[in-house]
CSV table of C-alpha atoms and ligand atoms in Angstrom, one decimal:
chain,number,residue,atom,x,y,z
A,1,UNK,CA,-47.9,23.1,-78.5
A,2,UNK,CA,-46.9,23.5,-74.9
A,3,UNK,CA,-44.4,21.0,-73.4
A,4,UNK,CA,-43.6,20.3,-69.8
A,5,UNK,CA,-40.1,19.3,-69.1
A,6,UNK,CA,-39.0,17.4,-66.0
A,7,UNK,CA,-35.4,16.9,-65.3
A,8,UNK,CA,-34.1,14.9,-62.3
A,9,UNK,CA,-31.0,13.1,-63.5
A,10,UNK,CA,-28.7,14.1,-60.8
A,11,UNK,CA,-29.1,16.7,-58.0
A,12,UNK,CA,-30.9,19.5,-59.6
A,13,UNK,CA,-34.8,19.4,-59.9
A,14,UNK,CA,-35.5,21.2,-63.2
A,15,UNK,CA,-39.0,22.0,-64.4
A,16,UNK,CA,-40.1,24.1,-67.4
A,17,UNK,CA,-42.9,25.0,-69.7
A,18,UNK,CA,-41.9,25.7,-73.3
A,19,UNK,CA,-44.1,26.8,-76.2
A,20,UNK,CA,-43.5,25.7,-79.8
A,21,UNK,CA,-39.8,25.0,-79.0
A,22,UNK,CA,-39.2,28.8,-79.0
A,23,UNK,CA,-40.6,30.4,-76.0
A,24,UNK,CA,-40.0,29.6,-72.3
A,25,UNK,CA,-43.3,30.3,-70.5
A,26,UNK,CA,-41.9,29.4,-67.1
A,27,UNK,CA,-38.8,27.6,-65.7
A,28,UNK,CA,-37.3,26.8,-62.4
A,29,UNK,CA,-34.3,24.8,-61.1
A,30,UNK,CA,-34.1,23.8,-57.4
A,31,UNK,CA,-30.5,23.1,-56.7
A,32,UNK,CA,-29.4,20.9,-53.8
A,33,UNK,CA,-25.7,22.0,-53.7
A,34,UNK,CA,-25.7,22.8,-50.0
A,35,UNK,CA,-27.1,19.4,-49.1
A,36,UNK,CA,-24.2,17.6,-50.9
A,37,UNK,CA,-21.4,20.0,-50.3
A,38,UNK,CA,-20.5,18.7,-46.8
A,39,UNK,CA,-19.9,15.2,-48.4
A,40,UNK,CA,-17.7,16.6,-51.2
A,41,UNK,CA,-20.0,15.2,-53.9
A,42,UNK,CA,-23.5,14.2,-54.8
A,43,UNK,CA,-24.9,11.5,-52.4
A,44,UNK,CA,-27.4,9.6,-54.6
A,45,UNK,CA,-29.7,8.7,-51.7
A,46,UNK,CA,-30.0,12.3,-50.5
A,47,UNK,CA,-30.5,13.5,-54.1
A,48,UNK,CA,-33.5,11.3,-54.7
A,49,UNK,CA,-35.1,12.1,-51.3
A,50,UNK,CA,-34.7,15.9,-52.1
A,51,UNK,CA,-36.3,15.5,-55.6
A,52,UNK,CA,-39.2,13.7,-53.9
A,53,UNK,CA,-39.6,16.5,-51.4
A,54,UNK,CA,-39.4,19.2,-54.1
A,55,UNK,CA,-41.2,18.0,-57.1
A,56,UNK,CA,-44.8,18.5,-56.4
A,57,UNK,CA,-44.5,21.9,-54.8
A,58,UNK,CA,-42.0,22.8,-57.7
A,59,UNK,CA,-44.7,21.8,-60.3
A,60,UNK,CA,-47.2,24.0,-58.6
A,61,UNK,CA,-44.8,26.9,-58.5
A,62,UNK,CA,-44.0,26.5,-62.1
A,63,UNK,CA,-47.7,26.5,-63.2
A,64,UNK,CA,-48.3,29.5,-61.0
A,65,UNK,CA,-45.5,31.3,-62.6
A,66,UNK,CA,-46.9,30.6,-66.1
A,67,UNK,CA,-50.4,31.3,-64.9
A,68,UNK,CA,-51.5,28.0,-66.4
A,69,UNK,CA,-53.0,24.7,-65.5
A,70,UNK,CA,-52.0,21.1,-66.4
A,71,UNK,CA,-54.9,21.0,-68.8
A,72,UNK,CA,-53.1,23.4,-71.1
A,73,UNK,CA,-50.0,21.2,-71.4
A,74,UNK,CA,-49.9,19.1,-74.5
A,75,UNK,CA,-46.9,16.9,-73.9
A,76,UNK,CA,-44.8,15.9,-71.0
A,77,UNK,CA,-41.0,15.0,-71.3
A,78,UNK,CA,-39.0,13.5,-68.6
A,79,UNK,CA,-35.4,12.6,-68.4
A,80,UNK,CA,-35.0,8.8,-68.4
A,81,UNK,CA,-31.2,8.8,-68.2
A,82,UNK,CA,-28.3,8.6,-68.1
A,83,UNK,CA,-28.3,9.6,-64.4
A,84,UNK,CA,-28.7,8.4,-60.9
A,85,UNK,CA,-31.2,5.6,-60.6
A,86,UNK,CA,-33.1,7.0,-57.6
A,87,UNK,CA,-33.2,10.5,-58.9
A,88,UNK,CA,-34.4,9.4,-62.4
A,89,UNK,CA,-37.2,7.3,-60.8
A,90,UNK,CA,-38.6,10.3,-59.0
A,91,UNK,CA,-38.9,12.4,-62.2
A,92,UNK,CA,-40.1,9.5,-64.4
A,93,UNK,CA,-42.7,8.6,-61.8
A,94,UNK,CA,-43.9,12.1,-61.6
A,95,UNK,CA,-44.1,12.5,-65.3
A,96,UNK,CA,-46.0,9.2,-65.9
A,97,UNK,CA,-48.4,10.0,-63.0
A,98,UNK,CA,-49.2,13.4,-64.5
A,99,UNK,CA,-49.7,11.8,-67.9
A,100,UNK,CA,-52.2,9.3,-66.4
A,101,UNK,CA,-54.1,11.9,-64.4
A,102,UNK,CA,-54.4,14.5,-67.1
A,103,UNK,CA,-54.4,12.2,-70.1
A,104,UNK,CA,-51.3,13.6,-71.7
A,105,UNK,CA,-48.7,11.8,-73.7
A,106,UNK,CA,-45.4,11.3,-71.9
A,107,UNK,CA,-42.0,10.8,-73.5
A,108,UNK,CA,-38.8,9.5,-71.8
A,109,UNK,CA,-35.9,11.8,-72.9
A,110,UNK,CA,-32.2,11.1,-73.1
A,111,UNK,CA,-30.3,13.5,-70.9
A,112,UNK,CA,-27.3,13.9,-73.2
A,113,UNK,CA,-29.7,14.7,-76.1
A,114,UNK,CA,-31.4,17.4,-74.1
A,115,UNK,CA,-28.0,19.0,-73.2
A,116,UNK,CA,-27.5,19.3,-77.0
A,117,UNK,CA,-31.1,20.3,-77.9
A,118,UNK,CA,-31.2,23.3,-75.6
A,119,UNK,CA,-29.0,24.9,-78.2
A,120,UNK,CA,-32.0,25.0,-80.6
A,121,UNK,CA,-34.0,27.3,-78.4
A,122,UNK,CA,-31.0,29.7,-78.1
A,123,UNK,CA,-29.8,29.5,-81.7
A,124,UNK,CA,-33.1,29.3,-83.7
A,125,UNK,CA,-31.2,29.1,-87.1
A,126,UNK,CA,-29.2,26.1,-86.0
A,127,UNK,CA,-29.8,22.9,-88.1
A,128,UNK,CA,-28.1,19.6,-88.3
A,129,UNK,CA,-25.7,18.3,-89.4
A,130,UNK,CA,-23.0,19.4,-86.9
A,131,UNK,CA,-20.3,18.2,-84.6
A,132,UNK,CA,-21.3,18.2,-81.0
A,133,UNK,CA,-19.3,17.9,-77.7
A,134,UNK,CA,-21.1,17.1,-74.4
A,135,UNK,CA,-18.9,17.8,-71.4
A,136,UNK,CA,-20.5,17.4,-68.0
A,137,UNK,CA,-20.0,16.0,-64.6
A,138,UNK,CA,-20.8,12.5,-65.8
A,139,UNK,CA,-20.0,12.6,-69.5
A,140,UNK,CA,-17.7,13.4,-72.2
A,141,UNK,CA,-18.9,12.5,-75.7
A,142,UNK,CA,-18.1,13.7,-79.1
A,143,UNK,CA,-21.0,13.1,-81.6
A,144,UNK,CA,-21.5,13.8,-85.2
A,145,UNK,CA,-25.1,14.9,-85.1
A,146,UNK,CA,-26.3,13.9,-88.6
A,147,UNK,CA,-30.0,14.6,-88.0
A,148,UNK,CA,-32.5,14.8,-85.2
A,149,UNK,CA,-32.2,11.5,-83.3
A,150,UNK,CA,-29.4,10.3,-85.6
A,151,UNK,CA,-25.9,10.5,-84.1
A,152,UNK,CA,-22.6,8.9,-84.6
A,153,UNK,CA,-20.4,8.6,-81.5
A,154,UNK,CA,-16.9,9.5,-82.4
A,155,UNK,CA,-15.2,9.7,-79.0
A,156,UNK,CA,-15.8,9.4,-75.3
A,157,UNK,CA,-13.8,9.4,-72.2
A,158,UNK,CA,-11.7,6.4,-71.1
A,159,UNK,CA,-11.9,7.3,-67.5
A,160,UNK,CA,-13.2,10.5,-65.8
A,161,UNK,CA,-15.6,13.1,-67.2
A,162,UNK,CA,-14.2,16.6,-67.5
A,163,UNK,CA,-16.6,17.9,-64.8
A,164,UNK,CA,-15.5,15.2,-62.5
A,165,UNK,CA,-11.9,16.1,-63.1
A,166,UNK,CA,-12.7,19.7,-62.2
A,167,UNK,CA,-14.5,18.5,-59.1
A,168,UNK,CA,-11.6,16.3,-58.0
A,169,UNK,CA,-8.9,18.9,-58.7
A,170,UNK,CA,-11.0,21.4,-56.8
A,171,UNK,CA,-11.2,19.1,-53.9
A,172,UNK,CA,-7.4,18.6,-53.9
A,173,UNK,CA,-7.1,22.4,-53.8
A,174,UNK,CA,-9.4,22.6,-50.7
A,175,UNK,CA,-12.4,24.1,-52.7
A,176,UNK,CA,-16.0,23.2,-52.2
A,177,UNK,CA,-18.2,21.0,-54.4
A,178,UNK,CA,-19.1,21.7,-57.3
A,179,UNK,CA,-15.5,22.4,-58.2
A,180,UNK,CA,-15.9,23.6,-61.8
A,181,UNK,CA,-17.1,27.1,-61.0
A,182,UNK,CA,-14.7,27.4,-58.0
A,183,UNK,CA,-11.7,26.5,-60.2
A,184,UNK,CA,-12.9,29.0,-62.9
A,185,UNK,CA,-13.1,31.7,-60.2
A,186,UNK,CA,-9.7,30.9,-58.7
A,187,UNK,CA,-8.1,30.7,-62.1
A,188,UNK,CA,-9.1,34.2,-63.0
A,189,UNK,CA,-6.0,35.6,-61.5
A,190,UNK,CA,-3.7,32.7,-62.1
A,191,UNK,CA,-1.0,32.1,-64.8
A,192,UNK,CA,-2.1,29.3,-67.1
A,193,UNK,CA,1.6,28.8,-68.1
A,194,UNK,CA,2.8,28.1,-64.6
A,195,UNK,CA,2.3,24.4,-64.6
A,196,UNK,CA,2.7,22.0,-67.6
A,197,UNK,CA,0.5,18.9,-67.7
A,198,UNK,CA,1.1,16.0,-70.0
A,199,UNK,CA,-1.5,15.5,-72.7
A,200,UNK,CA,-2.6,11.8,-72.8
A,201,UNK,CA,-1.8,10.0,-76.0
A,202,UNK,CA,-4.2,7.6,-77.7
A,203,UNK,CA,-3.8,5.5,-80.8
A,204,UNK,CA,-3.5,7.7,-83.8
A,205,UNK,CA,-7.0,8.9,-85.1
A,206,UNK,CA,-8.7,8.1,-81.7
A,207,UNK,CA,-11.0,10.9,-80.6
A,208,UNK,CA,-11.2,9.5,-77.1
A,209,UNK,CA,-10.5,11.6,-74.0
A,210,UNK,CA,-8.8,10.9,-70.7
A,211,UNK,CA,-8.7,13.2,-67.7
A,212,UNK,CA,-7.5,10.9,-64.9
A,213,UNK,CA,-3.9,11.6,-65.6
A,214,UNK,CA,-4.2,15.3,-65.2
A,215,UNK,CA,-6.1,14.8,-61.9
A,216,UNK,CA,-3.3,12.5,-60.7
A,217,UNK,CA,-0.8,15.2,-61.6
A,218,UNK,CA,-2.6,17.7,-59.5
A,219,UNK,CA,-2.8,15.2,-56.6
A,220,UNK,CA,1.0,14.7,-56.9
A,221,UNK,CA,1.7,18.4,-57.0
A,222,UNK,CA,-0.4,19.2,-53.9
A,223,UNK,CA,0.8,16.2,-51.9
A,224,UNK,CA,3.0,17.1,-48.9
A,225,UNK,CA,3.2,20.7,-50.1
A,226,UNK,CA,1.5,23.8,-48.8
A,227,UNK,CA,0.6,26.0,-51.7
A,228,UNK,CA,0.3,29.8,-51.4
A,229,UNK,CA,-2.9,31.4,-52.7
A,230,UNK,CA,-1.0,32.7,-55.8
A,231,UNK,CA,0.4,29.1,-56.5
A,232,UNK,CA,-3.2,27.7,-56.1
A,233,UNK,CA,-4.4,30.3,-58.6
A,234,UNK,CA,-1.7,29.3,-61.0
A,235,UNK,CA,-2.4,25.6,-60.6
A,236,UNK,CA,-6.2,26.2,-61.2
A,237,UNK,CA,-5.5,28.3,-64.3
A,238,UNK,CA,-3.0,25.7,-65.7
A,239,UNK,CA,-5.4,22.8,-65.0
A,240,UNK,CA,-8.3,24.6,-66.5
A,241,UNK,CA,-6.3,25.5,-69.6
A,242,UNK,CA,-5.1,21.9,-70.1
A,243,UNK,CA,-8.6,20.4,-69.8
A,244,UNK,CA,-10.0,23.0,-72.3
A,245,UNK,CA,-7.2,22.2,-74.7
A,246,UNK,CA,-7.8,18.5,-74.5
A,247,UNK,CA,-11.5,19.0,-75.2
A,248,UNK,CA,-10.8,21.5,-78.1
A,249,UNK,CA,-8.2,19.3,-79.8
A,250,UNK,CA,-10.5,16.4,-80.3
A,251,UNK,CA,-13.6,18.4,-81.0
A,252,UNK,CA,-11.9,20.4,-83.8
A,253,UNK,CA,-10.2,17.2,-85.2
A,254,UNK,CA,-13.7,15.8,-85.3
A,255,UNK,CA,-14.8,18.8,-87.3
A,256,UNK,CA,-12.0,18.2,-89.7
A,257,UNK,CA,-12.7,14.4,-90.1
A,258,UNK,CA,-16.4,15.1,-90.7
A,259,UNK,CA,-15.8,18.3,-92.7
A,260,UNK,CA,-18.2,20.1,-90.4
A,261,UNK,CA,-18.1,23.9,-90.2
A,262,UNK,CA,-20.4,23.9,-87.1
A,263,UNK,CA,-19.6,22.7,-83.6
A,264,UNK,CA,-22.2,22.7,-80.8
A,265,UNK,CA,-21.1,22.6,-77.2
A,266,UNK,CA,-23.3,21.3,-74.3
A,267,UNK,CA,-23.1,20.2,-70.7
A,268,UNK,CA,-22.3,21.7,-67.3
A,269,UNK,CA,-18.6,22.2,-68.1
A,270,UNK,CA,-19.4,24.5,-71.0
A,271,UNK,CA,-20.7,27.0,-68.4
A,272,UNK,CA,-17.0,27.7,-68.0
A,273,UNK,CA,-16.6,31.0,-70.0
A,274,UNK,CA,-12.9,30.6,-70.5
A,275,UNK,CA,-13.7,27.3,-72.3
A,276,UNK,CA,-16.5,28.9,-74.4
A,277,UNK,CA,-14.2,31.8,-75.3
A,278,UNK,CA,-11.3,29.4,-76.2
A,279,UNK,CA,-13.6,27.4,-78.5
A,280,UNK,CA,-15.1,30.5,-80.1
A,281,UNK,CA,-11.6,32.0,-80.9
A,282,UNK,CA,-10.2,28.6,-82.1
A,283,UNK,CA,-13.4,28.2,-84.2
A,284,UNK,CA,-12.9,31.6,-85.8
A,285,UNK,CA,-9.3,30.7,-86.7
A,286,UNK,CA,-10.4,27.4,-88.3
A,287,UNK,CA,-13.5,28.6,-90.0
A,288,UNK,CA,-15.9,26.7,-87.7
A,289,UNK,CA,-18.9,28.4,-86.2
A,290,UNK,CA,-19.2,27.5,-82.5
A,291,UNK,CA,-22.6,27.4,-80.7
A,292,UNK,CA,-23.2,27.1,-77.0
A,293,UNK,CA,-25.9,27.9,-74.4
A,294,UNK,CA,-25.8,30.7,-71.9
A,295,UNK,CA,-24.3,29.6,-68.5
A,296,UNK,CA,-27.5,28.7,-66.8
A,297,UNK,CA,-28.7,26.5,-69.6
A,298,UNK,CA,-25.4,24.5,-69.7
A,299,UNK,CA,-26.3,23.2,-66.3
A,300,UNK,CA,-29.1,20.7,-65.9
A,301,UNK,CA,-32.5,22.3,-66.3
A,302,UNK,CA,-36.1,21.5,-67.4
A,303,UNK,CA,-36.0,23.7,-70.5
A,304,UNK,CA,-33.7,21.4,-72.3
A,305,UNK,CA,-35.9,18.3,-71.5
A,306,UNK,CA,-39.0,20.2,-72.8
A,307,UNK,CA,-37.2,21.4,-75.9
A,308,UNK,CA,-36.3,17.8,-77.1
A,309,UNK,CA,-40.1,17.2,-77.4
A,310,UNK,CA,-40.3,19.6,-80.4
A,311,UNK,CA,-38.0,17.5,-82.7
A,312,UNK,CA,-38.3,14.1,-84.4
A,313,UNK,CA,-36.6,10.9,-83.1
A,314,UNK,CA,-38.5,10.3,-79.8
A,315,UNK,CA,-41.0,7.7,-78.9
A,316,UNK,CA,-44.1,8.1,-76.7
A,317,UNK,CA,-44.1,5.9,-73.6
A,318,UNK,CA,-40.4,5.0,-73.9
A,319,UNK,CA,-39.3,5.1,-70.2
A,320,UNK,CA,-36.4,2.6,-70.2
A,321,UNK,CA,-34.5,4.2,-67.4
A,322,UNK,CA,-30.7,4.4,-68.1
A,323,UNK,CA,-28.9,4.6,-64.9
A,324,UNK,CA,-25.3,5.6,-65.0
A,325,UNK,CA,-23.3,4.9,-62.0
A,326,UNK,CA,-20.4,6.9,-63.2
A,327,UNK,CA,-22.2,10.1,-62.3
A,328,UNK,CA,-21.3,12.0,-59.2
A,329,UNK,CA,-19.8,9.5,-56.9
A,330,UNK,CA,-20.0,10.9,-53.3
A,331,UNK,CA,-16.6,11.6,-51.9
A,332,UNK,CA,-14.8,11.7,-55.2
A,333,UNK,CA,-12.0,9.2,-54.9
B,1,KG4,O1,-24.3,19.0,-66.9
B,1,KG4,P1,-24.2,19.1,-65.4
B,1,KG4,O2,-25.0,20.2,-64.8
B,1,KG4,O3,-24.6,17.8,-64.7
B,1,KG4,C1,-24.3,16.6,-65.3
B,1,KG4,O4,-25.2,16.1,-66.2
B,1,KG4,O5,-23.3,16.0,-65.0
B,1,KG4,O6,-22.7,19.3,-65.1
B,1,KG4,C2,-22.2,19.4,-63.8
B,1,KG4,C3,-20.6,19.5,-63.8
B,1,KG4,C4,-20.0,19.5,-62.5
B,1,KG4,O7,-18.9,18.5,-62.6
B,1,KG4,C5,-19.4,20.9,-62.4
B,1,KG4,O8,-18.2,21.0,-61.6
B,1,KG4,C6,-19.2,21.3,-63.9
B,1,KG4,O9,-20.3,20.7,-64.5
B,1,KG4,N1,-19.1,22.7,-64.0
B,1,KG4,C7,-18.0,23.4,-64.4
B,1,KG4,C8,-18.3,24.7,-64.3
B,1,KG4,N2,-19.6,24.8,-63.9
B,1,KG4,C9,-20.1,23.6,-63.7
B,1,KG4,N3,-16.8,22.9,-64.9
B,1,KG4,C10,-15.9,23.8,-65.2
B,1,KG4,N4,-16.2,25.2,-65.1
B,1,KG4,C11,-17.3,25.7,-64.7
B,1,KG4,N5,-17.6,27.0,-64.6
B,2,ZN,ZN1,-26.4,17.1,-67.2
């Protein structure tokens, strides 16, 4: 079976053709970073217009790359949310139209699902049940993945998502959007012990997250003070380490509670290799195997949307768009 994946939840137009859930026939991601950078965050209106400009030519390019025609596609998967309303509408409309023209079944795909499912193409032996952490620009969710399509939500963020915290901290340090990769780069030569951040406390047993406090701490530190490059490096490294530790503490506690010896990581923030390495080491220490995608598949892409089509728990024709206004507010307050 050949699946076409269309992903337009935020500012990346991702398209892919995947065969049997195992082989990527062609994939492309058109990023819009430069369009949004000057505004310090994703501007929803610009994002949807760009998707509209890109999507048809992108699809042709994808089919060319694979040397295929739409007739050879068996199923179409399109992200229906969570994401930006206008962006989602472009992808969903494109998918449904292709379905009508070529007589192919179309499935609306949950974006958090696909972040997790991309792990199945990378780690072919991976099977549920496992614990799963999705850490992205709009989300922070800890799931117990009991079976395909059957999850239990154990924790989520009370305020900001971790990617959002990275983006906001980066902005405070004068770094461009998106801030995650910039902080990772700056932190490379910084001392992660230089600044201590308070870890938020929830009721005992809660597996929820909070990142707004640490962002406020960074804001207070940089306020009215000119930081040297070396101090900025230290601040970036300390911030990065605290966010990673907060994520890891809950994820591994979730593993203990559910007696899971497998933990699957997903979402744009996981492209941070310091994070991935910390989880891997911590997993080794605790007897938990940690799975995560390569950097480029942590970020939004069409492969993950196509991959979801190869597993149970989806319904044909389900296009209930799930907008999420938390994602990517322009200007990042
Ligand atoms: O999953 P994603 O591509 O889009 C959403 O669904 O949100 O995630 C984008 C987020 C952005 O906030 C970005 O700053 C963050 O992932 N990110 C990173 C890194 N690369 C991207 N955060 C930390 N370290 C990175 N290397
Ligand atoms: Zn995403």
